[in-house]
């Protein structure tokens, strides 16, 4: 059995292999190319000329069909479009690599995707290629001048590429050469904790489990992931309140609900097929409430692209009430709604709240009620920006619903009080016992296809002792006990020179993370950065002293290993695990699957210090799933059940009305309304996505739901603020963020007057990530507060 001290001994023996990394504390020399790289870390402004155009008032419809076809034909051609689009999200097909919205439990239609899913697939299955010749032709410096859309448009990377120390270009390298290079650098570190292993939410359960095993056998728990940036606050808040950090609903619950509150979420762009469920619910008489600073098109009206007869009609109204909450006014508005409910309950002799549920299944109610009584209406209305009348209407909908669901996304989690926001939503559900029965529950909606599954199978810097012991027992080693770094802490550790090797399993770390300039400096201080990727992005250009790009298979592609064709498995946002099997021939014969790449790195790095049969695992993923079954509860008969059409749900006690907290009860948690004193000229900025975007991937420069075309550098402002700050529509401005006496700048954005509450602003990321201070994070979860940025606006010359 290998222990951590054995490893450290092995590292010492290897000392001569990487003498440049022995010098603890010595600042890494940033060569000229990398210095230029840091300067090019922000998205290029080249060609970014946004204009205000027509705004679609109904989501999807003909326009979505047109965009789907246009993208498919442009990127893949007719035949590939047909093959991929008829297979995506089908029971024996591949899982959409975009968001984590679940597929129907029963029968599926022949078209089980949305416009954004089709774009994601076209993007991956493109026929364009980035070959070694491409890298010979373009230096890293030249590529940095291009915008993010141009970079991704170049197509799929076909071969492993190495940027040597001091080199201006990437050059082709063999797979074995790449693995040996990684092994040499990893084994040359003074401690395993000088490496971080980042995971994006596209990685399958099988890849994520192997990756976690590799990092821990190597000796570190430095396993940051994109969940650290999107729903970490949901995981923590829910676990403390109800005992599990996941949704408590199934997809069928949406059609059974009488009320659905969609809070801080824009499903029309971020989880488009959710509109199908909301449409079904609305047609069943469910009352849908949108609580959001911006009135988003998807929440107003929807035309289902498959309902041919309805395409010419006016569309289905979705939300019956829009609650225009200020940015981060959610605790205030929810407290207002709950105060109405509690007061009404008292007036009607206890017939509004579910007192039996509160008594038997919860604790903390009396304290919670006393806090509501103490909270004044003036404070609620002022902090939420929502009138008493609208709050009363929302409360009436909640009180009239036998079955209520609350959903949310990053409008809730990306604040310093993100965990408090989540727990306040749970309080709202607990008041009428709206967790643990059909048609009711809470649902954080995840934005990347397997971000939830990756966490379930072990991607976390602080997995439970139970998981770690089980993993150690299964593979005969002693996993490291010390907790590792999350995303923010990893960036800080790289910046401080305490982490020297960065490995990214998918994603675009640079664009996804806060404080772009600081993060780019952090990456540039590494001795080696490794990106396992399908397409070129800015993250490949802001590198450590040396850098590797390891090109991998995409979800759409056939995955043939030593023991035959393989499939992978993923978990959706409601905890259902199902298989994903690609259908296209790989973009290049040189591509490897993510499990094969991880196995290659592990074999080369842990050579002689591991008893794991890495190649055997990569040769047949059933073996990986057998190990997952032994280590992670809920995966009994994994290989059999995942082959059942549609897959299986993981256990979820709150869904059954049981709360696996320490006391066995759900908790009402009291939180104060967050107060922020803004100076006269300050606003609170939230980062948002355009409709032509999936997470950090930019598909185009249009946002038809907000009437923006031809560029992305816009800032949406209330007209009262524009007048007050002397700003004109279309004027170019710079945005300056303010945090603990520091300022950060993002330059040249066009002012767009918009229906957003006063003192609030919105602008697209990743362009505005540069404004998010690395230290501005949610209490408890350490999630970047990307939707709570205090800014001022100045005219740009
Ligand atoms: S809703 Fe999400 S998972 Fe479904 S097709 Fe659209 S982008 Fe893909």
Short mmCIF file of N, CA, C and O and ligand atoms in Angstrom, two decimals, residues 88-89 95-103 112-118 270-274, ligand 1:
data_model
loop_
_atom_site.label_atom_id
_atom_site.label_comp_id
_atom_site.label_asym_id
_atom_site.label_seq_id
_atom_site.Cartn_x
_atom_site.Cartn_y
_atom_site.Cartn_z
N UNK A 88 -29.50 12.77 -30.34
CA UNK A 88 -29.27 13.52 -29.10
C UNK A 88 -30.43 13.32 -28.11
O UNK A 88 -31.59 13.39 -28.49
N UNK A 89 -30.06 13.01 -26.88
CA UNK A 89 -31.01 12.84 -25.77
C UNK A 89 -32.00 11.70 -25.98
O UNK A 89 -33.03 11.64 -25.30
N UNK A 95 -25.90 12.09 -24.67
CA UNK A 95 -26.47 13.14 -23.84
C UNK A 95 -26.02 14.50 -24.35
O UNK A 95 -24.84 14.68 -24.70
N UNK A 96 -26.93 15.45 -24.39
CA UNK A 96 -26.56 16.81 -24.82
C UNK A 96 -25.43 17.32 -23.93
O UNK A 96 -25.53 17.26 -22.70
N UNK A 97 -24.34 17.81 -24.53
CA UNK A 97 -23.21 18.25 -23.70
C UNK A 97 -23.43 19.62 -23.07
O UNK A 97 -22.56 20.14 -22.39
N UNK A 98 -24.60 20.20 -23.28
CA UNK A 98 -24.84 21.55 -22.79
C UNK A 98 -25.37 21.51 -21.35
O UNK A 98 -24.64 21.09 -20.45
N UNK A 99 -26.61 21.90 -21.09
CA UNK A 99 -27.03 22.03 -19.70
C UNK A 99 -27.44 20.68 -19.11
O UNK A 99 -27.33 19.65 -19.74
N UNK A 100 -27.92 20.68 -17.86
CA UNK A 100 -28.21 19.42 -17.16
C UNK A 100 -29.70 19.16 -17.04
O UNK A 100 -30.13 18.39 -16.17
N UNK A 101 -30.49 19.84 -17.89
CA UNK A 101 -31.94 19.63 -17.80
C UNK A 101 -32.27 18.17 -18.12
O UNK A 101 -31.70 17.60 -19.05
N UNK A 102 -33.18 17.54 -17.36
CA UNK A 102 -33.44 16.11 -17.56
C UNK A 102 -34.28 15.81 -18.80
O UNK A 102 -35.02 16.66 -19.29
N UNK A 103 -34.15 14.58 -19.25
CA UNK A 103 -34.99 14.09 -20.34
C UNK A 103 -36.27 13.52 -19.74
O UNK A 103 -36.30 13.16 -18.57
N UNK A 112 -35.67 15.64 -29.20
CA UNK A 112 -35.52 15.88 -27.77
C UNK A 112 -34.37 16.84 -27.51
O UNK A 112 -33.42 16.51 -26.79
N UNK A 113 -34.41 17.98 -28.16
CA UNK A 113 -33.36 18.97 -27.91
C UNK A 113 -33.92 20.36 -28.15
O UNK A 113 -34.98 20.53 -28.75
N UNK A 114 -33.19 21.33 -27.67
CA UNK A 114 -33.59 22.72 -27.88
C UNK A 114 -32.59 23.36 -28.84
O UNK A 114 -31.60 22.74 -29.25
N UNK A 115 -32.83 24.60 -29.14
CA UNK A 115 -31.92 25.34 -30.03
C UNK A 115 -30.49 25.34 -29.47
O UNK A 115 -29.52 25.13 -30.19
N UNK A 116 -30.38 25.56 -28.17
CA UNK A 116 -29.03 25.64 -27.59
C UNK A 116 -28.33 24.29 -27.57
O UNK A 116 -27.11 24.19 -27.73
N UNK A 117 -29.13 23.22 -27.36
CA UNK A 117 -28.56 21.88 -27.43
C UNK A 117 -28.05 21.61 -28.84
O UNK A 117 -26.96 21.06 -29.04
N UNK A 118 -28.83 22.02 -29.83
CA UNK A 118 -28.43 21.82 -31.23
C UNK A 118 -27.16 22.60 -31.53
O UNK A 118 -26.26 22.12 -32.24
N UNK A 270 -30.75 29.51 -20.60
CA UNK A 270 -29.79 28.63 -19.90
C UNK A 270 -30.25 27.18 -19.80
O UNK A 270 -29.41 26.29 -19.70
N UNK A 271 -31.56 26.93 -19.79
CA UNK A 271 -32.08 25.55 -19.70
C UNK A 271 -33.35 25.48 -20.55
O UNK A 271 -34.45 25.28 -20.02
N UNK A 272 -33.20 25.66 -21.87
CA UNK A 272 -34.40 25.92 -22.70
C UNK A 272 -35.49 24.86 -22.65
O UNK A 272 -36.67 25.20 -22.75
N UNK A 273 -35.12 23.56 -22.53
CA UNK A 273 -36.22 22.57 -22.54
C UNK A 273 -37.05 22.61 -21.27
O UNK A 273 -38.12 21.99 -21.20
N UNK A 274 -36.59 23.34 -20.27
CA UNK A 274 -37.42 23.54 -19.08
C UNK A 274 -38.71 24.26 -19.47
O UNK A 274 -39.74 24.09 -18.83
S1 LIG B 1 -32.38 21.90 -22.40
FE1 LIG B 1 -30.22 21.77 -21.97
S2 LIG B 1 -29.77 19.54 -22.05
FE2 LIG B 1 -31.74 19.85 -23.09
S3 LIG B 1 -31.19 20.04 -25.26
FE3 LIG B 1 -31.33 22.12 -24.38
S4 LIG B 1 -29.24 22.65 -23.78
FE4 LIG B 1 -29.31 20.41 -24.08
#
